[in-house]
Coordinates of C-alpha atoms in Angstrom, one line a residue:
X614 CA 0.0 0.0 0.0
X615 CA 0.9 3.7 -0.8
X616 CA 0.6 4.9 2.8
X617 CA 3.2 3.8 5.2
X618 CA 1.6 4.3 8.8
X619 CA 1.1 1.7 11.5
X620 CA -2.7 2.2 10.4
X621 CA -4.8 -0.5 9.1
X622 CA -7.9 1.6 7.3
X623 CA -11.5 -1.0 7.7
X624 CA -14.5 -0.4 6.2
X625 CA -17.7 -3.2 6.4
X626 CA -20.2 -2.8 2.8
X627 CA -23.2 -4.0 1.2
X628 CA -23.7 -2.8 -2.1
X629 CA -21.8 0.5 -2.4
X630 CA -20.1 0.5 -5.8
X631 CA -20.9 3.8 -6.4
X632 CA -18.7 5.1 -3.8
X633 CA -16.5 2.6 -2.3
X634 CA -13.3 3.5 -4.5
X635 CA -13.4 7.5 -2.7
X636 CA -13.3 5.6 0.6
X637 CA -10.3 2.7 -0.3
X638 CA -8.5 5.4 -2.0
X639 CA -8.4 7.9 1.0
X640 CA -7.5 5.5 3.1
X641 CA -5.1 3.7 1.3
X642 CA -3.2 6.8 0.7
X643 CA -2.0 6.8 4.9
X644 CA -2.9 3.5 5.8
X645 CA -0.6 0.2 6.0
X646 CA -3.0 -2.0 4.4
X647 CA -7.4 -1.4 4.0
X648 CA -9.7 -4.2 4.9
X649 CA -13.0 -3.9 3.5
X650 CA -15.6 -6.5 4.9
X651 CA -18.4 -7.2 2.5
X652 CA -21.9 -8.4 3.7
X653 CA -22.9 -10.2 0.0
X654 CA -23.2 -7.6 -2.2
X655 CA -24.8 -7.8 -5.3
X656 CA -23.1 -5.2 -7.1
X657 CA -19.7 -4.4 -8.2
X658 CA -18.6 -3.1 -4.6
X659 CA -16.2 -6.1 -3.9
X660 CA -14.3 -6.0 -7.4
X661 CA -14.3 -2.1 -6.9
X662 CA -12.5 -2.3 -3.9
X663 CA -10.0 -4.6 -4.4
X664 CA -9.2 -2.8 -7.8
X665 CA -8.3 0.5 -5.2
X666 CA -6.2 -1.6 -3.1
X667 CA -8.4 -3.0 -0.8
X668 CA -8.1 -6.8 0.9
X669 CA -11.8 -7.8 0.2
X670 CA -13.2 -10.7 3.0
X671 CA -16.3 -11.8 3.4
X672 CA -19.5 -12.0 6.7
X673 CA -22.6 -12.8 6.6
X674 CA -24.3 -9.9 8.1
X675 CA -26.0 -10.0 12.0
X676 CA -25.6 -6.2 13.1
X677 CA -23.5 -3.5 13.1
X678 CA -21.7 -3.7 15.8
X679 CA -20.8 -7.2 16.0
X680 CA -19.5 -6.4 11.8
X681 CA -17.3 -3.5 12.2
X682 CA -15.4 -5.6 15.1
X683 CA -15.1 -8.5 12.9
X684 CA -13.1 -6.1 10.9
X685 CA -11.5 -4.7 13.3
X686 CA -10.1 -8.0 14.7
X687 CA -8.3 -8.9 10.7
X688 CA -6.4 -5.7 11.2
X689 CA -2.5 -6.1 11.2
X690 CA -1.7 -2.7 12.7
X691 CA -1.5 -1.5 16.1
X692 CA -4.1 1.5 15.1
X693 CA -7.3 1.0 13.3
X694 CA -9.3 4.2 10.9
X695 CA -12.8 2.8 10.6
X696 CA -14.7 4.2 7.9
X697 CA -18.3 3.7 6.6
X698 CA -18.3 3.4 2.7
X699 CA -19.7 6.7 2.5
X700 CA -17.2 8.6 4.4
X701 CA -13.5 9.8 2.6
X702 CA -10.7 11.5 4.3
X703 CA -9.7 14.5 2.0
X704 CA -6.0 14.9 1.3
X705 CA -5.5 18.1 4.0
X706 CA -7.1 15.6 6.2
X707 CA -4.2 13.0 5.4
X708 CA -1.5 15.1 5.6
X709 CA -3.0 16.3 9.4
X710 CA -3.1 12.2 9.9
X711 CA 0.7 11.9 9.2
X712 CA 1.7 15.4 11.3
X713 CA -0.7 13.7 14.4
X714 CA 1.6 10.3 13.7
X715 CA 4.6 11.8 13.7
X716 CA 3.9 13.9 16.8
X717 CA 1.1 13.2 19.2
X718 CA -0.4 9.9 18.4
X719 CA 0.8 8.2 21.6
X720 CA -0.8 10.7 23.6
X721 CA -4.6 8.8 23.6
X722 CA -6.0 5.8 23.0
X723 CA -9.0 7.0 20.9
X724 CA -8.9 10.1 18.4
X725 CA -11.9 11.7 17.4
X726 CA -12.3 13.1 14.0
X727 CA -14.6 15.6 12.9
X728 CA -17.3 14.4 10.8
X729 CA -18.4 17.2 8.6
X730 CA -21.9 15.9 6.8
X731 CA -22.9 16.6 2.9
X732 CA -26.5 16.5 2.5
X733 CA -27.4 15.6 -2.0
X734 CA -24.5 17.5 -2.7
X735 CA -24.4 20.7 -0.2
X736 CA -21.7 20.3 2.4
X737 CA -23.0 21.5 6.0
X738 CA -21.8 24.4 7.4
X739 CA -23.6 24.5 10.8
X740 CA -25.4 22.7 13.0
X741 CA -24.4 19.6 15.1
X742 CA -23.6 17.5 11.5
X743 CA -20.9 20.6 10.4
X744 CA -18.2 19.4 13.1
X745 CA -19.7 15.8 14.8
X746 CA -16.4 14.4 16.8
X747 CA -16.5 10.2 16.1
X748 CA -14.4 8.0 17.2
X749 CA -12.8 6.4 14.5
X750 CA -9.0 6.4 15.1
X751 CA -8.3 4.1 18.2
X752 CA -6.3 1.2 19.2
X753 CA -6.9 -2.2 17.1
X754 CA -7.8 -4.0 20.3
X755 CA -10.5 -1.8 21.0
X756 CA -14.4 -3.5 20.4
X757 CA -17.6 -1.6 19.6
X758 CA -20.6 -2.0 22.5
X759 CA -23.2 -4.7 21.0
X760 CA -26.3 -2.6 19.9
X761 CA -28.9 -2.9 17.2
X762 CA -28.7 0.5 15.9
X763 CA -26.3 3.6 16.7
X764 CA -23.4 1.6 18.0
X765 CA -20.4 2.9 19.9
X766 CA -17.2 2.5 20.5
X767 CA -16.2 1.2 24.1
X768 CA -14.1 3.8 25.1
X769 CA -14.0 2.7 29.2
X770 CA -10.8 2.8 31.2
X771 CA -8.7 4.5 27.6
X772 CA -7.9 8.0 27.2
X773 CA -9.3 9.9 24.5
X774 CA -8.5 13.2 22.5
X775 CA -10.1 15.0 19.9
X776 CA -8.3 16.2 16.8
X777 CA -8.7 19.0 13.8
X778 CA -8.8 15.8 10.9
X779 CA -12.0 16.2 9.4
X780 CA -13.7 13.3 7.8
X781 CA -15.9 13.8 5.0
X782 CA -19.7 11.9 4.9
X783 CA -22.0 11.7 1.9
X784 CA -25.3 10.8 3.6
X785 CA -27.5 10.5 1.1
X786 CA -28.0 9.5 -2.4
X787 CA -31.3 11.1 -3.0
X788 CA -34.1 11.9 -0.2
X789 CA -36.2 8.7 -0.1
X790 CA -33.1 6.9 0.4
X791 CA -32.1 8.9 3.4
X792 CA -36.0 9.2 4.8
X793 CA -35.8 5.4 4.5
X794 CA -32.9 4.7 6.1
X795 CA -33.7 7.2 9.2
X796 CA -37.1 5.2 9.5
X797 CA -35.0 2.4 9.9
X798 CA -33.4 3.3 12.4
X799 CA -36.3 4.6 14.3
X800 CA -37.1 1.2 14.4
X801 CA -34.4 -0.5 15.5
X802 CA -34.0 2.0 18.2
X803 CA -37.9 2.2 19.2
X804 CA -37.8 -1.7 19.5
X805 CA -34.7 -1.9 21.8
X806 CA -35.8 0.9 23.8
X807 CA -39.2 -1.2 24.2
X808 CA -37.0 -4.1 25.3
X809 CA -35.7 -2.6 28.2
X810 CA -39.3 -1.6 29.1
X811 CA -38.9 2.3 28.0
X812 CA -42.6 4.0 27.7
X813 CA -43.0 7.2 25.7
X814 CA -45.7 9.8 26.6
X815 CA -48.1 11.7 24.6
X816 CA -46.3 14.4 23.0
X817 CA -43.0 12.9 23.8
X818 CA -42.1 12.7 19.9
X819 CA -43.2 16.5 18.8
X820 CA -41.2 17.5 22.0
X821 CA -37.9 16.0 20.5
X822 CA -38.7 17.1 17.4
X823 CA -38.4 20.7 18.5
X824 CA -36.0 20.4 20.9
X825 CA -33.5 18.8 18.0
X826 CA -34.8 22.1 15.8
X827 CA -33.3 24.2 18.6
X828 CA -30.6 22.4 19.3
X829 CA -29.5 22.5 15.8
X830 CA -30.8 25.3 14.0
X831 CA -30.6 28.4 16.4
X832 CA -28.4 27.2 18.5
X833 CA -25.7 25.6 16.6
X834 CA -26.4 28.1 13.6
X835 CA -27.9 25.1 11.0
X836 CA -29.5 28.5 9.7
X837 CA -26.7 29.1 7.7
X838 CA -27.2 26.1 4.9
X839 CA -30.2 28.1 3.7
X840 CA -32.8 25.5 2.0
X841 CA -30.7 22.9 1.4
X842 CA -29.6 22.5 5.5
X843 CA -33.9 23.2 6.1
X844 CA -34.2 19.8 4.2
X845 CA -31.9 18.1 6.2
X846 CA -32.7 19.0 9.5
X847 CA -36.3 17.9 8.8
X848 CA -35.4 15.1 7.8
X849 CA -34.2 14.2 11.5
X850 CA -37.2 16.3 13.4
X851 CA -39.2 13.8 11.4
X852 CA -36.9 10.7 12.7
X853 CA -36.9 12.6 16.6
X854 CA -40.8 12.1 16.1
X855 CA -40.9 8.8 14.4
X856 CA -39.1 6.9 17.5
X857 CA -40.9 8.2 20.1
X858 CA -44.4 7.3 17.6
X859 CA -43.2 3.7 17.5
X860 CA -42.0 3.3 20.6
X861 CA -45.5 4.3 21.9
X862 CA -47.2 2.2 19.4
X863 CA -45.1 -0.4 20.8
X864 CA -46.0 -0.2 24.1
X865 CA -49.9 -0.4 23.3

């Protein structure tokens, strides 16, 4: 691989030739060696990324979680970059990568990145999606919590830092993709809330719905991505609503 850090870049995919190669080739640029773990896709996505220099395995697909640390564990490196298939590092990005190598690397067990989100082609400028710290550059022994939907990192007993790398995240392809794949997760989230016996109360869902407005739009200056950031954010004041609908459904 082109990149010579102790880095091993991982990514897990079901059927995303049409953006796969920006991710390999980001990371292959800084990273030892990428791992791409593919779920059965039906498209090109597998040929795609070996083609950009990526080691293509294969899993069967049973959650999140328990996929990105099955690719976690085939890295070689002491220090794993997990990336979704959607997300790129840009090259000012790799060159900050190398500088924190090179400098303060050993200083934390867990760097966060700054995820800044594009939204059908308009790249955020406020809000919390302009500058969302993820944890994405950590230790290769490190394992991600087991959860249906929104999984994490388990970050207990390490020490953690937050850096100026930004990562790059296409979200969406076009809007029904996106409103579908926030529904989704609504889902998954509604029914393991309901799981652990979690009740929602009338109004709970219009109340988050607004309160994420707030938080994101006069607050944290969304404002500034005109229409195109208005799209977006209703978008998730629709998803705040839709859990806390199903999870009341759920409990009737």
């Amino acid at each position: 691989m082109p990149g010579s850090l102790p880095l091993s870049g991982v990514v897990i995919t079901f059927n995303e030739a049409d953006r796969i190669a920006r991710c390999v080739h980001s990371l292959a640029a800084v990273c030892h060696e990428v791992i791409v773990l593919d779920s059965g896709s039906t498209d090109a996505t597998v040929s795609i990324a070996a083609a950009a220099g990526a080691r293509a395995e294969h899993r069967a697909w049973d959650g999140f979680a328990t996929q990105k640390n099955a690719v976690i564990a085939l890295a070689t490196q002491p220090w794993v970059m997990l990336l979704d298939a959607d997300e790129w590092l840009e090259p000012e990005a790799q060159v900050e990568l190398r500088a924190l190598f090179s400098s303060r690397i050993e200083e934390a067990d867990v760097w966060q990145l700054q995820r800044r989100t594009h939204y059908l082609g308009h790249a955020m400028r406020g809000g919390s999606f302009a500058r969302e710290p993820v944890e994405r550059l950590f230790r290769a022994h490190l394992r991600h919590a087991i959860r249906p939907v929104h999984e994490y990192l388990d970050v207990a007993g390490t020490r953690q830092a937050l850096s100026s790398i930004r990562l790059e995240h296409d979200t969406a392809r076009n809007p029904a993709e996106y409103r579908s794949k926030l529904a989704r997760y609504a889902r998954l989230w509604a029914e393991e809330q309901a799981a652990r016996g979690r009740r929602a109360t009338p109004g709970r869902g219009v109340l988050a719905a607004i309160a994420y407005a707030v938080k994101n739009l006069v607050v944290r200056g969304g404002f500034v991505d005109g229409v195109p950031g208005l799209r977006f954010h209703w978008e998730h004041m629709r998803y705040a609503h839709l859990k806390y609908t199903l999870l009341r459904s759920m409990a009737r």
